[in-house]
mmCIF file of C-alpha atoms in Angstrom:
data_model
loop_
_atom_site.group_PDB
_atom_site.id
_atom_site.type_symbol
_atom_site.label_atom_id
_atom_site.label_comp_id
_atom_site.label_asym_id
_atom_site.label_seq_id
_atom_site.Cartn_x
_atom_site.Cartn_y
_atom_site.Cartn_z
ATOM 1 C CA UNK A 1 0.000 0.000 0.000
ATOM 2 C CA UNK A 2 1.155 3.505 -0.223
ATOM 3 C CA UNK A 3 0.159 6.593 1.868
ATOM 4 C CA UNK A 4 -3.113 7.759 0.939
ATOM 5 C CA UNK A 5 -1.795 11.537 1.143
ATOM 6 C CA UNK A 6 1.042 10.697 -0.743
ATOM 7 C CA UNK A 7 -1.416 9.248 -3.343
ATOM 8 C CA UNK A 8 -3.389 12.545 -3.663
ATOM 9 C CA UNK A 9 -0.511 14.401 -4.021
ATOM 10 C CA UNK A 10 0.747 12.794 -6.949
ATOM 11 C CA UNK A 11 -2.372 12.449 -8.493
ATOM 12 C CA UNK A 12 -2.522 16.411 -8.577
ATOM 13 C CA UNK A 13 0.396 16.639 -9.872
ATOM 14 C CA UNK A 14 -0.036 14.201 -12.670
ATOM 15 C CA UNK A 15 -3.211 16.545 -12.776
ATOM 16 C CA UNK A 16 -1.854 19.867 -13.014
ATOM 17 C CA UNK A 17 1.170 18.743 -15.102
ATOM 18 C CA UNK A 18 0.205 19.232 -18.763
ATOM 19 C CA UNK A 19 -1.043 23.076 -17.674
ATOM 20 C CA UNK A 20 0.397 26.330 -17.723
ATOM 21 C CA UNK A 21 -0.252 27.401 -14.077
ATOM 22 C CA UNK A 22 2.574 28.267 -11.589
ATOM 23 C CA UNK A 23 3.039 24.964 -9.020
ATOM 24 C CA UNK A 24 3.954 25.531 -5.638
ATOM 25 C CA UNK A 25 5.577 22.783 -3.348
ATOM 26 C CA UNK A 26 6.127 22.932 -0.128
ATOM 27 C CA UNK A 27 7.427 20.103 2.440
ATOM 28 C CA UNK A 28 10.128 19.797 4.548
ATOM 29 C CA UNK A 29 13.874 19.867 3.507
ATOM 30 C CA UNK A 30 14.330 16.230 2.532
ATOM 31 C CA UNK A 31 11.093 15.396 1.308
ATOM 32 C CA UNK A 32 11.851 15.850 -2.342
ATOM 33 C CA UNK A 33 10.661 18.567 -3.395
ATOM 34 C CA UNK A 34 12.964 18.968 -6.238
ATOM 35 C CA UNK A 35 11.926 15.524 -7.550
ATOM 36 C CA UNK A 36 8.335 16.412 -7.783
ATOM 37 C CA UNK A 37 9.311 19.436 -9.474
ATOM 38 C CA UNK A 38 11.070 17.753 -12.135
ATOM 39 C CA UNK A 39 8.633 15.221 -12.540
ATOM 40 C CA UNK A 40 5.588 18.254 -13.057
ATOM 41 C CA UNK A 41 8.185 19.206 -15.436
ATOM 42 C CA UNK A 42 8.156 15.530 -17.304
ATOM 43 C CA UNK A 43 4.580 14.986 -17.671
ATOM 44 C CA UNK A 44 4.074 18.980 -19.327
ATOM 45 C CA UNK A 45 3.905 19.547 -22.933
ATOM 46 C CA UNK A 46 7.417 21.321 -21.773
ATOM 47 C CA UNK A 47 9.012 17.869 -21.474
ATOM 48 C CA UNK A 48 11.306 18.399 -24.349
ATOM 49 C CA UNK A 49 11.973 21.954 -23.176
ATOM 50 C CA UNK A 50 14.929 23.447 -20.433
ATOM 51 C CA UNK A 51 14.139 22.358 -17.030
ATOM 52 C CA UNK A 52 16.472 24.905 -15.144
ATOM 53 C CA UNK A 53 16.718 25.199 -11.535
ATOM 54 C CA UNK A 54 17.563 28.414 -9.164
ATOM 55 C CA UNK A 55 18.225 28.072 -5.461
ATOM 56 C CA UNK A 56 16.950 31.415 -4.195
ATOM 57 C CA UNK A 57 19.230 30.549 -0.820
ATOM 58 C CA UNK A 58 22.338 30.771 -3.275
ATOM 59 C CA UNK A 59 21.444 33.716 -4.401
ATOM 60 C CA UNK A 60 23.528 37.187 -3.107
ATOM 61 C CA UNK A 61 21.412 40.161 -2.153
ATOM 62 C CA UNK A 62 21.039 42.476 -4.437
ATOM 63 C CA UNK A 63 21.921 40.219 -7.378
ATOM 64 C CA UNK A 64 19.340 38.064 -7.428
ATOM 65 C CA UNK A 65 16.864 40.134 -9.761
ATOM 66 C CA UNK A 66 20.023 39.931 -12.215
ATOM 67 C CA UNK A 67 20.057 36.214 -11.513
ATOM 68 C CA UNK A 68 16.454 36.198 -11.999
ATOM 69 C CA UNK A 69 15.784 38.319 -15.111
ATOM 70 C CA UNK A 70 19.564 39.390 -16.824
ATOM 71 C CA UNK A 71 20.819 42.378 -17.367
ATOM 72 C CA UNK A 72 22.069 45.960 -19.725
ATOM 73 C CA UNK A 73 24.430 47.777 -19.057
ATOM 74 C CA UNK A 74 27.649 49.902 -21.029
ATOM 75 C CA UNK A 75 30.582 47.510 -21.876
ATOM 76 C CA UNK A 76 33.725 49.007 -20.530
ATOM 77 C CA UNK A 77 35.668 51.022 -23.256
ATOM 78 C CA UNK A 78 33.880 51.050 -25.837
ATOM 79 C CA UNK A 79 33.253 54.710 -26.675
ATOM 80 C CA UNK A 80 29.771 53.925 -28.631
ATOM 81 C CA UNK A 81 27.849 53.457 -26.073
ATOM 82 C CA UNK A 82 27.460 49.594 -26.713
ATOM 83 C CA UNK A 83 25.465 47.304 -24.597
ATOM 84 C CA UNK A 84 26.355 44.154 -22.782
ATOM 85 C CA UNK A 85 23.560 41.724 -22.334
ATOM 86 C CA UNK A 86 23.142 38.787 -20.209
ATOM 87 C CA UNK A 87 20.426 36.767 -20.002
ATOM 88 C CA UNK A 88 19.003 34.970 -16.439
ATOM 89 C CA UNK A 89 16.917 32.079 -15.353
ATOM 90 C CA UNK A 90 14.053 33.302 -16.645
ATOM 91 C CA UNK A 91 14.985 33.537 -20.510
ATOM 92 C CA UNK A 92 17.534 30.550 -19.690
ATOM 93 C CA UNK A 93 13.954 28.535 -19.122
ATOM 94 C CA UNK A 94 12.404 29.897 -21.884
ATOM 95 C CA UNK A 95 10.198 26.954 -23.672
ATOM 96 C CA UNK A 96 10.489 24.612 -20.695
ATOM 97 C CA UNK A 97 10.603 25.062 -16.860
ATOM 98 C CA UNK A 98 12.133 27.160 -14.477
ATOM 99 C CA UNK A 99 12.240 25.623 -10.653
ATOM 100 C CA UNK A 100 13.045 28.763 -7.876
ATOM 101 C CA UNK A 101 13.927 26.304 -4.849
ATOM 102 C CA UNK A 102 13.359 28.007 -1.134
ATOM 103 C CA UNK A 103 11.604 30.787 -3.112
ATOM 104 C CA UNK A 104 10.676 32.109 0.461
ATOM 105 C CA UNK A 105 14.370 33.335 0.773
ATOM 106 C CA UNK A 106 14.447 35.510 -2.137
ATOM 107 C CA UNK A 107 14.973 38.673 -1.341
ATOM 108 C CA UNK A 108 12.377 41.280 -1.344
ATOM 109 C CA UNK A 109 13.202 43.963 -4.661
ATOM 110 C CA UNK A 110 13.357 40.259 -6.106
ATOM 111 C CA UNK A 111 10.477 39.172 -4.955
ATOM 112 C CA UNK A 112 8.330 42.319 -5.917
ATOM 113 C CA UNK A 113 9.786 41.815 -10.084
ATOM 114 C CA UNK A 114 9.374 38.428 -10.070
ATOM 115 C CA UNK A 115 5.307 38.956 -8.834
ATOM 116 C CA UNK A 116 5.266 41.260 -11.485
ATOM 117 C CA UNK A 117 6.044 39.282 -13.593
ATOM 118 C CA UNK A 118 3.822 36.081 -12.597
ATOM 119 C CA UNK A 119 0.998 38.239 -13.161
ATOM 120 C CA UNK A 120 1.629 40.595 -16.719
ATOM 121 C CA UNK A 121 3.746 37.539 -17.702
ATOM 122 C CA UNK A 122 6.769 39.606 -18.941
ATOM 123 C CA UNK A 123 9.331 41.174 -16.790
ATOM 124 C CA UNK A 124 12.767 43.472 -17.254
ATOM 125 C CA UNK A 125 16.076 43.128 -17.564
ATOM 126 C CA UNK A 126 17.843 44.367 -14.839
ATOM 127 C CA UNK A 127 18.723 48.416 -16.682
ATOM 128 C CA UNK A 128 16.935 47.657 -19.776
ATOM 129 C CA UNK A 129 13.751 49.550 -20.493
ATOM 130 C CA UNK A 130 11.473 47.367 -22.378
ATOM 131 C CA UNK A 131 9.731 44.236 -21.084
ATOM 132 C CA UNK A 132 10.433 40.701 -23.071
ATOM 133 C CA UNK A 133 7.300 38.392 -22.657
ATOM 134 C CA UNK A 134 8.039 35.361 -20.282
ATOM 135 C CA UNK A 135 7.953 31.621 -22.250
ATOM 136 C CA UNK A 136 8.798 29.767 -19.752
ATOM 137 C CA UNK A 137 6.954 28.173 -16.521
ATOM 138 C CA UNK A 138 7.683 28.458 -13.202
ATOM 139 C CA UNK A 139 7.480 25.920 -10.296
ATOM 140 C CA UNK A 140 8.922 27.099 -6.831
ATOM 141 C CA UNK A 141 9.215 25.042 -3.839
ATOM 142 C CA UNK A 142 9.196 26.199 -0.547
ATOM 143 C CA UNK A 143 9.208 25.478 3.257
ATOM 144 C CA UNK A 144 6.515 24.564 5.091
ATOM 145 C CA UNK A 145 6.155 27.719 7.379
ATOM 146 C CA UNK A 146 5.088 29.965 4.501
ATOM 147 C CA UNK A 147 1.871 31.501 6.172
ATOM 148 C CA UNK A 148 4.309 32.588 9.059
ATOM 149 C CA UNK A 149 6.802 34.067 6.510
ATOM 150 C CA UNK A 150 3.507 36.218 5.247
ATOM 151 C CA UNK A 151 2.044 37.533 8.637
ATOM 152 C CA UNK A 152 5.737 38.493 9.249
ATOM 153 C CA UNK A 153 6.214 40.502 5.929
ATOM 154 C CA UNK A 154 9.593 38.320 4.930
ATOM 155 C CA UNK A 155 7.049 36.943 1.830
ATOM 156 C CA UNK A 156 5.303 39.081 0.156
ATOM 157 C CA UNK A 157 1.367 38.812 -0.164
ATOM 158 C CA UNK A 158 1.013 39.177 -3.854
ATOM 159 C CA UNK A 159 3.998 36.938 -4.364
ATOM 160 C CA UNK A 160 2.454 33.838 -2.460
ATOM 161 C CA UNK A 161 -1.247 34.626 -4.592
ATOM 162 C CA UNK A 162 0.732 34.469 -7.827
ATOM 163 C CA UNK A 163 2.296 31.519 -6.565
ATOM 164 C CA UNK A 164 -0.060 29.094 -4.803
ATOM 165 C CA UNK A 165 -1.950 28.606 -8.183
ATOM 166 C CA UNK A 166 -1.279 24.966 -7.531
ATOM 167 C CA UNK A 167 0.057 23.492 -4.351
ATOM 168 C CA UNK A 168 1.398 20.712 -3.754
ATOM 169 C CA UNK A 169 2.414 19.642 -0.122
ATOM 170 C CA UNK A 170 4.785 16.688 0.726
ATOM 171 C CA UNK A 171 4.384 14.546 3.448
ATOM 172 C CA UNK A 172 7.173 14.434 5.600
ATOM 173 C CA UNK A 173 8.945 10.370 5.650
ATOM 174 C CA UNK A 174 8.257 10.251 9.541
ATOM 175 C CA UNK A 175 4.221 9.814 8.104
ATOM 176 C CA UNK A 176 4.736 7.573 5.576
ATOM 177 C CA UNK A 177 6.088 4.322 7.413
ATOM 178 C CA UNK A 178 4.367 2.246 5.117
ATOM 179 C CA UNK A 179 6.054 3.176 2.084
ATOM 180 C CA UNK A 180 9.806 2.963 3.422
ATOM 181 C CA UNK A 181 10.165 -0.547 2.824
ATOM 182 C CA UNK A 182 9.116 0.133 -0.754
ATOM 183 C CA UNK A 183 11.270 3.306 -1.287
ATOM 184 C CA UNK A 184 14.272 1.173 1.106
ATOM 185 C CA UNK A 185 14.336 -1.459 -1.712
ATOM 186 C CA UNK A 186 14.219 0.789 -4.535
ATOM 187 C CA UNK A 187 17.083 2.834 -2.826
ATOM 188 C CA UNK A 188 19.278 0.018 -2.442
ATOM 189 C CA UNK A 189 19.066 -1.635 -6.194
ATOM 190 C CA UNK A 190 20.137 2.098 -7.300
ATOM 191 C CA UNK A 191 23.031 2.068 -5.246
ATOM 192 C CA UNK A 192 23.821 -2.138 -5.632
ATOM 193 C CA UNK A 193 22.334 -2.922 -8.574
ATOM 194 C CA UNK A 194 20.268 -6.036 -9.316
ATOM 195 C CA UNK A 195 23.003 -7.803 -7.862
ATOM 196 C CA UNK A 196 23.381 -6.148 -4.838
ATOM 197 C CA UNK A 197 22.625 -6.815 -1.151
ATOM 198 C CA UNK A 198 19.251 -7.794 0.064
ATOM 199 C CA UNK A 199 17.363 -6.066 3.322
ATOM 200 C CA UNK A 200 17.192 -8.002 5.939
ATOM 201 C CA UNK A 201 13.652 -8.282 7.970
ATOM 202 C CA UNK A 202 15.077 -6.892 11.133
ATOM 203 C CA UNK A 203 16.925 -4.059 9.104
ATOM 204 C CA UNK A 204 13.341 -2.845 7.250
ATOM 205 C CA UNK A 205 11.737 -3.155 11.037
ATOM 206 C CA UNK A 206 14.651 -0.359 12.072
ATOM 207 C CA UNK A 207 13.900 2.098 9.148
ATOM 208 C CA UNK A 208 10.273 1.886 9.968
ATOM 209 C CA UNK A 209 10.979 2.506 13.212
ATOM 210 C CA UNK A 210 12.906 5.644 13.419
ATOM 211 C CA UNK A 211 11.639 9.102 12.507
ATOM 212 C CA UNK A 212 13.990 10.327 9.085
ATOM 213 C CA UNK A 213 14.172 14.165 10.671
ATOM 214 C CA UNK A 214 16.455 14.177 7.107
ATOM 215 C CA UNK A 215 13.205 12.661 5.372
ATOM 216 C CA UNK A 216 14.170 10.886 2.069
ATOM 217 C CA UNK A 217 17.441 12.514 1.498
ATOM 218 C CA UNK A 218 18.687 11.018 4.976
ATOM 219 C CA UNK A 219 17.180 7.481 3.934
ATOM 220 C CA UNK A 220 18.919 7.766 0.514
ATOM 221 C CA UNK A 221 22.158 8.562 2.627
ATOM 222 C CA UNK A 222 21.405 5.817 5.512
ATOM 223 C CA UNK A 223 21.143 3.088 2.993
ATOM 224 C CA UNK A 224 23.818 4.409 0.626
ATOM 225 C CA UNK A 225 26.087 3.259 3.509
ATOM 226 C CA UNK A 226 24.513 0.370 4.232
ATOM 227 C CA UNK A 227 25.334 -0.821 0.344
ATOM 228 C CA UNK A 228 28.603 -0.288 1.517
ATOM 229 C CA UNK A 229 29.237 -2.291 4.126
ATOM 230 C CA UNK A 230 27.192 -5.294 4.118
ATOM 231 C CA UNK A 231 29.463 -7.652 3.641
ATOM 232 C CA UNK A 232 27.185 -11.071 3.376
ATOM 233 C CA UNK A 233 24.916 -10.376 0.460
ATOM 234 C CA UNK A 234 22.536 -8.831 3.490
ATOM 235 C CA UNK A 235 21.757 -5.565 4.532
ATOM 236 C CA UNK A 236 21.404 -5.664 8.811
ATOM 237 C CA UNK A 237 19.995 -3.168 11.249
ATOM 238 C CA UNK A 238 23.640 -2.595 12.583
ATOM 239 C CA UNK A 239 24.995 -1.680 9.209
#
């Protein structure tokens, strides 16, 4: 069986896939969040497009709106005035899908363009003066506390409206205890192989048992390990 929330989730996002609206998902760090995205990106009619992805944590402030949407500006020495262009994520993504990770960290003169430009769908160069018409979609994915990071003013209002279009919200692992043997075995033949070691009863009882604060990223890294060092064709709960 698999989690019934888990289920639903999916389902919506098979749902929402082949559209054009923004997708929003939230979870907790570890929960794959970045999978999803690239899987709403693989079942669009973008699939054969960019799928490009911006951490909005990496990002300096003050240079993520160049990050975002490129820039203008005067080339040094040239006396005619000529101007260097670069382009961003935005135009980077252009026919496929752009994925803002942590999007609650961008900062806020970033934050402000890139509402603009969720809802006139077009947007600026950083120093240009005319607008270039967005063809690309955006995803974002978020933490869980993102009502908090509203009523504090740290996300902006019209940002989170342009974003929440669709929302998709991960489960953390710690409530899905019946799907870690499933996700335990299919973790293990990445790293091993069809070859590889086998889980041992006692060693699936442990991994249901504890509570993943890492979610699926520290099961990924748990088992990784455990590939490792079994050393009879078995996986045990002390490896």
């Amino acid at each position: 069986s698999v989690y019934a929330p888990m289920q639903a989730v999916l389902a919506l996002a098979r749902h929402a896939a082949p559209g054009e609206a923004t997708v929003l998902i939230t979870g907790e760090p570890g929960t794959g969040r970045s999978e999803l995205a690239r899987y709403v990106h693989g079942h669009s009619s973008r699939a054969a497009g960019p799928l490009v992805y911006g951490s909005c944590a990496a990002m300096h402030a003050g240079e993520a709106e160049s990050e975002l949407f490129g820039s203008e500006g005067q080339l040094d020495g040239l006396q005619s005035g000529g101007a260097a262009s670069a382009i961003g994520l935005v135009e980077s993504a252009a026919g496929g899908t752009l994925v803002l990770e942590d999007v609650h960290l961008l900062d806020p003169s970033a934050q402000a363009a890139l509402a603009d430009l969720l809802v006139h769908g077009s947007f600026r160069r950083v120093g240009a003066r005319h607008r270039i018409e967005s063809e690309m979609r955006l995803v974002a994915t978020a933490g869980t506390q993102l009502a908090a990071a509203v009523r504090a003013g740290s996300l902006r209002v019209d940002l989170f409206d342009a974003l929440a279009k669709v929302t998709l919200e991960l489960p953390p692992l710690r409530a899905r205890s019946v799907d870690i043997a499933g996700l335990a075995q299919a973790v293990v033949r990445e790293f091993g192989g069809s070859r590889g070691p086998a889980l041992a009863s006692e060693a699936l009882d442990a991994l249901q048992h504890y509570s993943w604060p890492g979610n699926l990223r520290e099961l990924r890294s748990v088992l990784e390990r455990a590939v490792l060092l079994a050393d009879d064709g078995i996986i045990h709960a002390y490896d």
